Amino acid sequence: MEHEAVATKAPPINEKTENKESLSLVAKSTRDPASDDGDSQENVSKDDLSRRNAESSNQTQNLQETKMEHEAVATKAPPINEKTENKESLSLDAKSTRDPASDDGDSQENVSKDDLSRRNVESSNQTQNLQETKMEHEAVATKAPPINEKTENKESLSLDAKSTRDPASEDGDSQENVSKDDLSRRNTESSIQTRNLQETKEEHTSHCEDRLQHSEGNFKSQIDELFIRLNLKANHKLKPADILQIQSQSSYCQEPGDEKELVHTFLQRILMGNYRARHASVKERISEVDPIQSDTATREEGDTFADFFDLRQDSIDKTIHDHAIHPMDVQMAVLHCSDSFLKQLIVTKLSQCQYALPLLVPDPFTREIEFPLWTFRQIKKSSKTTDTSGNHTYKTMYMYKAETPLVAFFRLGSVSSSKSQLMNSLINEKHNTFFHRHCPGSSRTRLLMDGVVEITWYLPSGKSTDHFPDCVAFCNLHGDIETNKEQLEILIEMSSVNVVLLGDQQHISTNEGVLQRLFKGPKPLIYLLSENNSSVTGTKSLKYKIGLKDRSQATVSEELINTINTCLSKPGSTFRLEDVGKDRGIKTDENHPECQRGKEAALQITRLLEGMDMSRIKETFLPCQGNLWHMWCQKNKDKYKLCCNDTENQVSKIQGEMNQIRAQQKECGVTPFLELFIKNLNLPPSDERCYFLKWTEILLDKYSIQGLTALHQEYDATWSKLLGLKHQHDKSEEIRPEQAKLEVISEKVKATNFGLEHILREMGQIYESSVSLPMGQNEAFFPKFAAEIMLSGYPLELMDGDAGHVPLVWVSAVLDELIKILGDQGVFVLSVLGIQSSGKSTMLNAMFGLQFAVSAGRCTRGAFMQLVKVSEEMKAELKFDYILVVDTEGLQSPESTRKSTIRHDNELATFAIVLGNMTLINIFGESPAEIQDIFQITVHIFLKINKLRLNPSCMFIFQNVPDVTAKEKTMEGRQHLTEKLDNMTRLAALEEVCDAECFSDVIEFDVERDVRYIAQLWEGSPPMAPPNPSYSENIEELKQTIISKAAQKGGMKLSEFQTRIKDLWEALLNENFVFSFKNTWEISVYRKLEEQYGKWTQNLRTAMQNIIDKRIKNHLHKVEYKELVEEMKEPFERVNRSLEQYFEEKKKERGILQQWREKYKQHIIDLYEDLLRSTKTELDETFEKHIPDPSSSS
């Protein structure tokens, strides 16, 4: 405070205010007030002149001393607002001069570089004032005007032209002129004073320049020190591959013990979707802040109350001196030290945590503002709006393309209220979207956030509790607008509504120009007054003011929400994030040459899609994976079903048809779309190729979302109409057309879903069709391209979910290329299986920081594999190099009643479980009933193919279990689960004639260790709810368990994995029968039915054979068809009665049997009619042979 007072008023010369003009020191009158009584132009006497010259010299000396005092204050930069007992001086950069309550994030922060610049400007103004004063004094001294002389026209008279007579000379004495020697002496003295002032001014200017350089240097040195403390290097960028590894130790569930661990902890938590990543702080070193000092034992019991607290103050001072790193400095430092791809991943995860995102970021060293548009490219959000008629509209949009109103928040001056905390109450009162001073982990210091602009979006849920009816963007400028003018101008230009939090009157007066411009501007304006306690008031031009003093935040928030809604209800401008960097002269990260080249290459591809029906794109540009591939898959499965006598010829025939299909695929060739894609893959692995792949993924997904949004709305409308018709009994004839329409829309949705995986699938089909034919130069490199893409972090399709088939040739070729690139590395195969939308992909993304597609509905089709690298320090412990994660399509989709889907689910489940070293069985809720049928089929298959000598294990993961004591409370449920698994295993073993007694005999499983409960994913209701931290903590515990079990179990070589895929898929194709059933019980019932059917058919055949024998024995004659019908009537009716009786009397099995009742009745009829026709033909031929030839008898 003392320093501020001195610094702001030094020098106390030439002080200017709004209402008073400053007068120079030498221009002030020094004459006696009595001297103005009548004479207007008197000469000053020689003695008076000497006296006045002495006074002038004193004034000059005072001016010199004042200047030196200012110089001393300006250059030594003592501690500001900070007093210690030993009064040690701290640098200006190390202590804040701001009011403790002035910041919306931290109460005691280091002076930012912008604050330092402002103070340097103030110091320069003071220097300028001092110079002006000196120049005025110099001008007066050199002209030597009469002192204390006033004239009516206020003209100055030169010293040698006017008399300097003494006022006492009025009685008639002669007026004396100043001698030439006196004048010369005075001029010499004035010149010396002028020279001294000039030298002082030069010294002061030099000191100010040195101070500015010193301050900038201190700030940069503090940034360097911060990076060193965090173990970061600004010139060494972190990459995703450096972070997405299996690390040696997990500090996830505990606070770091050292500052160098803060970055690792932050990254680990944020990539797992835990918003507590910002709360990480180093454990306090208790020994340094121990309130019980060692000398307290020697103190007497009579110590005073004041002494007691003085002792504690010593401890507090030590803690303050050893200040902690601010959580937002950790986040911003990590972003500054990350490459573009890791930065994009981090910002995407921050968005999933419902955190505000950096929009405008000053460079910590150059202060150049950057707009990180690239980091926003993968952020998409969903919202639901409700119109006045109650109709709901769902939207999923990429936020960089979304056009929304923008509400910008600023602060001017020191305020006691937290701007960020107030903004949080508008967006989500239960979540700290913007970090503020009261957040966990907040500390005294902050270096990297001043001048940063953050953005977030409010997304409505379609409920009456929504704060805003539609999507609204909110921007927050951190720091004072007085020192962040460039960011202020950008936000004012973009905003729809401006909200300014005003501090003390002094800052308002100083920045009156900016405030008046906002007030007179066309955009709505809301002033939040920290020194005013009035409720909201406004004008017709949408200018409002709301008092904050002595008012609750809930009241202020409600008024602010209502006021913003009023402002937004009027027509106004909208904001689109993609346009922020246009024509504003700020740096945009996407302007990097490699990013631009990658973008242009991706645009060349996606321009081919413009104006096309999205549901026809794959058919047009990727023809090999459509009907031709599906036909080939069906032929291949048919080949394994053959059980006729002429199997070899049938196989040869089917193989020929399959070769023809491959030839047709070959004729389709490489389309222009795929040709452009392959052209860019021919680049060597580099950032440019990574940009190309990422841009292709982003742009294709954008096209898909546009098409899918319209289709989902059409589907919802049709489904609602169909439900209405089902409730109207007289509308039954209209139901079938609507059902058919739903199926058409479903097929369009499937066809519209278009991504990078479909391009790779097409490359695979072209490669497979070329294996048996002359292969082109490009096709030979397709597996290598796919392997390199997989190593870049993208998943590769293992099983085509649309065709329900594994492209063995393609997958084997890609794995061959992986082995060439990496060597025959060891892998631990971890697969996941679960019902549709049960959170499988979300779990894997949280566990390993991956980006498998997630959304409501059937997002993953088939099975995909992705590599997660094991860090060097963990390889020795785990004895493998990668975890190969296999994500699978959700089972039991709404159309799962269809036989084809039951077969598909059974094949997929068996493939995933048997393929992996470990499988996570993901169950939504606490009951495994929904998946146990599929599990029974898997056990059946496993028992059948045990010749492969597989040793899989599994864990059951029950998600969305809110109770932390779920494990203890579900003991009975786990016991019941064990009993069910064991019973179905015994039943399967009985069917397959095996000796397995319990589930663990087939698949490694321990009900105590291998059952886990995971908390619900969301902390509240979407779309504004953040992920539940307990969810990611549970996932981390599960991850550590998996790694521990993997270390004991071991993995396999990539070559072994390649062989296992081939053997497993061929075995599954050979076991076609089992996949057609829902569960083991159904298989058992069906086999009994088959046995009974054999008896029925045998009865019919025996009855017909008896008829034949009887006719031959009783002399042949020509038989009429109706005679055979009459003779077979009784046996046929007997069999039919037996069939009906079988289906009716099996009460326990009746529900399962009904699905085959009509089928087997028709089988009996077909057999009966076939027996009649074949018997008549046989008897007729026999009769013809026994008729004598007439010619021979003659």
Short mmCIF file of N, CA and C in Angstrom, two decimals, residues 212-287:
data_model
loop_
_atom_site.label_atom_id
_atom_site.label_comp_id
_atom_site.label_asym_id
_atom_site.label_seq_id
_atom_site.Cartn_x
_atom_site.Cartn_y
_atom_site.Cartn_z
N LEU A 212 11.83 -2.20 -16.99
CA LEU A 212 10.94 -2.96 -17.85
C LEU A 212 11.60 -4.26 -18.29
N GLN A 213 12.86 -4.15 -18.72
CA GLN A 213 13.57 -5.36 -19.13
C GLN A 213 13.73 -6.33 -17.96
N HIS A 214 14.01 -5.75 -16.78
CA HIS A 214 14.18 -6.60 -15.61
C HIS A 214 12.87 -7.31 -15.26
N SER A 215 11.74 -6.57 -15.36
CA SER A 215 10.45 -7.16 -15.03
C SER A 215 10.08 -8.26 -16.01
N GLU A 216 10.31 -7.98 -17.32
CA GLU A 216 10.02 -9.00 -18.31
C GLU A 216 10.91 -10.22 -18.09
N GLY A 217 12.15 -9.96 -17.78
CA GLY A 217 13.05 -11.06 -17.52
C GLY A 217 12.62 -11.88 -16.32
N ASN A 218 12.14 -11.20 -15.27
CA ASN A 218 11.68 -11.91 -14.09
C ASN A 218 10.47 -12.79 -14.41
N PHE A 219 9.54 -12.25 -15.22
CA PHE A 219 8.35 -13.03 -15.57
C PHE A 219 8.74 -14.28 -16.36
N LYS A 220 9.63 -14.08 -17.33
CA LYS A 220 10.07 -15.23 -18.12
C LYS A 220 10.82 -16.24 -17.26
N SER A 221 11.61 -15.71 -16.33
CA SER A 221 12.34 -16.64 -15.46
C SER A 221 11.39 -17.41 -14.57
N GLN A 222 10.28 -16.79 -14.17
CA GLN A 222 9.28 -17.50 -13.37
C GLN A 222 8.60 -18.60 -14.20
N ILE A 223 8.35 -18.31 -15.49
CA ILE A 223 7.77 -19.33 -16.36
C ILE A 223 8.75 -20.49 -16.52
N ASP A 224 10.02 -20.15 -16.74
CA ASP A 224 11.04 -21.19 -16.84
C ASP A 224 11.10 -22.03 -15.57
N GLU A 225 11.02 -21.34 -14.43
CA GLU A 225 11.07 -22.04 -13.15
C GLU A 225 9.86 -22.95 -13.00
N LEU A 226 8.67 -22.47 -13.44
CA LEU A 226 7.46 -23.28 -13.37
C LEU A 226 7.63 -24.56 -14.18
N PHE A 227 8.14 -24.44 -15.41
CA PHE A 227 8.32 -25.61 -16.26
C PHE A 227 9.32 -26.58 -15.65
N ILE A 228 10.36 -26.04 -15.03
CA ILE A 228 11.35 -26.90 -14.38
C ILE A 228 10.72 -27.64 -13.22
N ARG A 229 9.92 -26.93 -12.42
CA ARG A 229 9.26 -27.56 -11.28
C ARG A 229 8.30 -28.67 -11.73
N LEU A 230 7.70 -28.49 -12.92
CA LEU A 230 6.76 -29.49 -13.44
C LEU A 230 7.45 -30.53 -14.31
N ASN A 231 8.77 -30.40 -14.46
CA ASN A 231 9.54 -31.34 -15.28
C ASN A 231 9.07 -31.32 -16.73
N LEU A 232 8.81 -30.11 -17.24
CA LEU A 232 8.38 -29.92 -18.62
C LEU A 232 9.42 -29.09 -19.36
N LYS A 233 9.45 -29.25 -20.69
CA LYS A 233 10.33 -28.45 -21.54
C LYS A 233 9.49 -27.86 -22.66
N ALA A 234 9.54 -26.51 -22.76
CA ALA A 234 8.71 -25.84 -23.76
C ALA A 234 9.08 -26.23 -25.17
N ASN A 235 10.35 -26.57 -25.41
CA ASN A 235 10.79 -26.92 -26.76
C ASN A 235 10.73 -28.42 -27.03
N HIS A 236 10.26 -29.20 -26.06
CA HIS A 236 10.10 -30.65 -26.24
C HIS A 236 8.62 -30.99 -26.04
N LYS A 237 7.93 -31.22 -27.14
CA LYS A 237 6.49 -31.42 -27.09
C LYS A 237 6.14 -32.86 -26.75
N LEU A 238 5.21 -33.01 -25.82
CA LEU A 238 4.69 -34.34 -25.49
C LEU A 238 3.79 -34.82 -26.61
N LYS A 239 3.81 -36.13 -26.88
CA LYS A 239 2.98 -36.73 -27.92
C LYS A 239 2.02 -37.75 -27.30
N PRO A 240 0.92 -38.06 -27.98
CA PRO A 240 0.00 -39.07 -27.43
C PRO A 240 0.67 -40.39 -27.11
N ALA A 241 1.63 -40.79 -27.96
CA ALA A 241 2.31 -42.07 -27.72
C ALA A 241 3.10 -42.05 -26.42
N ASP A 242 3.54 -40.86 -25.98
CA ASP A 242 4.27 -40.76 -24.71
C ASP A 242 3.36 -40.96 -23.52
N ILE A 243 2.08 -40.67 -23.70
CA ILE A 243 1.13 -40.66 -22.57
C ILE A 243 0.28 -41.92 -22.53
N LEU A 244 -0.16 -42.40 -23.70
CA LEU A 244 -1.08 -43.53 -23.76
C LEU A 244 -0.31 -44.83 -23.65
N GLN A 245 0.31 -45.05 -22.53
CA GLN A 245 1.08 -46.26 -22.26
C GLN A 245 0.63 -46.86 -20.93
N ILE A 246 0.95 -48.12 -20.75
CA ILE A 246 0.75 -48.77 -19.46
C ILE A 246 1.93 -48.39 -18.58
N GLN A 247 1.69 -47.54 -17.59
CA GLN A 247 2.77 -46.99 -16.78
C GLN A 247 3.09 -47.91 -15.61
N SER A 248 4.26 -47.64 -15.01
CA SER A 248 4.74 -48.50 -13.94
C SER A 248 3.94 -48.34 -12.66
N GLN A 249 3.64 -47.11 -12.30
CA GLN A 249 2.91 -46.88 -11.06
C GLN A 249 1.75 -45.95 -11.34
N SER A 250 0.70 -46.13 -10.62
CA SER A 250 -0.48 -45.29 -10.79
C SER A 250 -0.63 -44.41 -9.57
N SER A 251 -0.59 -43.10 -9.81
CA SER A 251 -0.85 -42.14 -8.73
C SER A 251 -2.28 -41.63 -8.82
N TYR A 252 -3.11 -42.44 -9.49
CA TYR A 252 -4.46 -41.97 -9.79
C TYR A 252 -5.26 -41.66 -8.53
N CYS A 253 -5.24 -42.56 -7.59
CA CYS A 253 -6.12 -42.43 -6.42
C CYS A 253 -5.40 -41.80 -5.23
N GLN A 254 -4.23 -41.25 -5.44
CA GLN A 254 -3.52 -40.59 -4.35
C GLN A 254 -2.89 -39.32 -4.88
N GLU A 255 -2.68 -38.36 -3.99
CA GLU A 255 -2.10 -37.10 -4.40
C GLU A 255 -0.60 -37.27 -4.63
N PRO A 256 -0.04 -36.55 -5.60
CA PRO A 256 1.39 -36.68 -5.88
C PRO A 256 2.23 -36.20 -4.70
N GLY A 257 3.37 -36.84 -4.49
CA GLY A 257 4.25 -36.46 -3.40
C GLY A 257 5.28 -35.44 -3.80
N ASP A 258 5.37 -35.15 -5.11
CA ASP A 258 6.37 -34.21 -5.60
C ASP A 258 5.77 -33.41 -6.74
N GLU A 259 6.24 -32.16 -6.94
CA GLU A 259 5.70 -31.31 -8.00
C GLU A 259 5.91 -31.91 -9.38
N LYS A 260 6.96 -32.68 -9.55
CA LYS A 260 7.24 -33.28 -10.86
C LYS A 260 6.21 -34.35 -11.22
N GLU A 261 5.42 -34.81 -10.25
CA GLU A 261 4.39 -35.81 -10.52
C GLU A 261 3.05 -35.18 -10.88
N LEU A 262 2.95 -33.85 -10.77
CA LEU A 262 1.67 -33.19 -11.03
C LEU A 262 1.20 -33.39 -12.46
N VAL A 263 2.12 -33.29 -13.42
CA VAL A 263 1.74 -33.43 -14.83
C VAL A 263 1.23 -34.84 -15.10
N HIS A 264 1.94 -35.84 -14.62
CA HIS A 264 1.52 -37.23 -14.83
C HIS A 264 0.14 -37.48 -14.22
N THR A 265 -0.07 -36.97 -13.00
CA THR A 265 -1.35 -37.17 -12.33
C THR A 265 -2.47 -36.47 -13.09
N PHE A 266 -2.21 -35.23 -13.52
CA PHE A 266 -3.23 -34.49 -14.28
C PHE A 266 -3.59 -35.23 -15.55
N LEU A 267 -2.60 -35.65 -16.32
CA LEU A 267 -2.87 -36.33 -17.59
C LEU A 267 -3.58 -37.66 -17.38
N GLN A 268 -3.15 -38.40 -16.39
CA GLN A 268 -3.77 -39.71 -16.13
C GLN A 268 -5.24 -39.55 -15.79
N ARG A 269 -5.54 -38.56 -14.95
CA ARG A 269 -6.94 -38.37 -14.53
C ARG A 269 -7.79 -37.79 -15.64
N ILE A 270 -7.27 -36.81 -16.35
CA ILE A 270 -8.11 -36.16 -17.36
C ILE A 270 -8.37 -37.10 -18.53
N LEU A 271 -7.41 -37.95 -18.90
CA LEU A 271 -7.63 -38.90 -19.99
C LEU A 271 -8.60 -40.00 -19.60
N MET A 272 -8.79 -40.20 -18.29
CA MET A 272 -9.80 -41.16 -17.82
C MET A 272 -11.15 -40.48 -17.59
N GLY A 273 -11.23 -39.19 -17.91
CA GLY A 273 -12.50 -38.48 -17.78
C GLY A 273 -12.86 -38.11 -16.36
N ASN A 274 -11.86 -37.90 -15.51
CA ASN A 274 -12.11 -37.53 -14.12
C ASN A 274 -11.88 -36.03 -13.95
N TYR A 275 -12.95 -35.28 -13.66
CA TYR A 275 -12.79 -33.84 -13.56
C TYR A 275 -11.97 -33.41 -12.33
N ARG A 276 -11.69 -34.35 -11.43
CA ARG A 276 -10.83 -34.02 -10.30
C ARG A 276 -9.36 -33.90 -10.70
N ALA A 277 -9.09 -34.03 -11.98
CA ALA A 277 -7.72 -33.84 -12.48
C ALA A 277 -7.21 -32.46 -12.08
N ARG A 278 -8.09 -31.46 -12.05
CA ARG A 278 -7.68 -30.10 -11.69
C ARG A 278 -7.46 -29.93 -10.19
N HIS A 279 -7.86 -30.91 -9.41
CA HIS A 279 -7.74 -30.78 -7.95
C HIS A 279 -6.41 -31.29 -7.43
N ALA A 280 -5.59 -31.85 -8.30
CA ALA A 280 -4.35 -32.47 -7.84
C ALA A 280 -3.43 -31.42 -7.23
N SER A 281 -2.87 -31.73 -6.10
CA SER A 281 -1.91 -30.85 -5.44
C SER A 281 -0.91 -31.69 -4.68
N VAL A 282 0.29 -31.15 -4.50
CA VAL A 282 1.35 -31.88 -3.82
C VAL A 282 1.02 -31.97 -2.34
N LYS A 283 1.25 -33.15 -1.78
CA LYS A 283 1.02 -33.32 -0.35
C LYS A 283 1.89 -32.34 0.42
N GLU A 284 1.31 -31.68 1.43
CA GLU A 284 2.07 -30.73 2.24
C GLU A 284 3.15 -31.45 3.02
N ARG A 285 4.31 -30.81 3.04
CA ARG A 285 5.41 -31.37 3.83
C ARG A 285 5.20 -30.98 5.28
N ILE A 286 4.64 -31.88 6.03
CA ILE A 286 4.22 -31.59 7.39
C ILE A 286 5.37 -31.10 8.24
N SER A 287 6.57 -31.61 7.99
CA SER A 287 7.71 -31.22 8.83
C SER A 287 8.01 -29.74 8.70
#
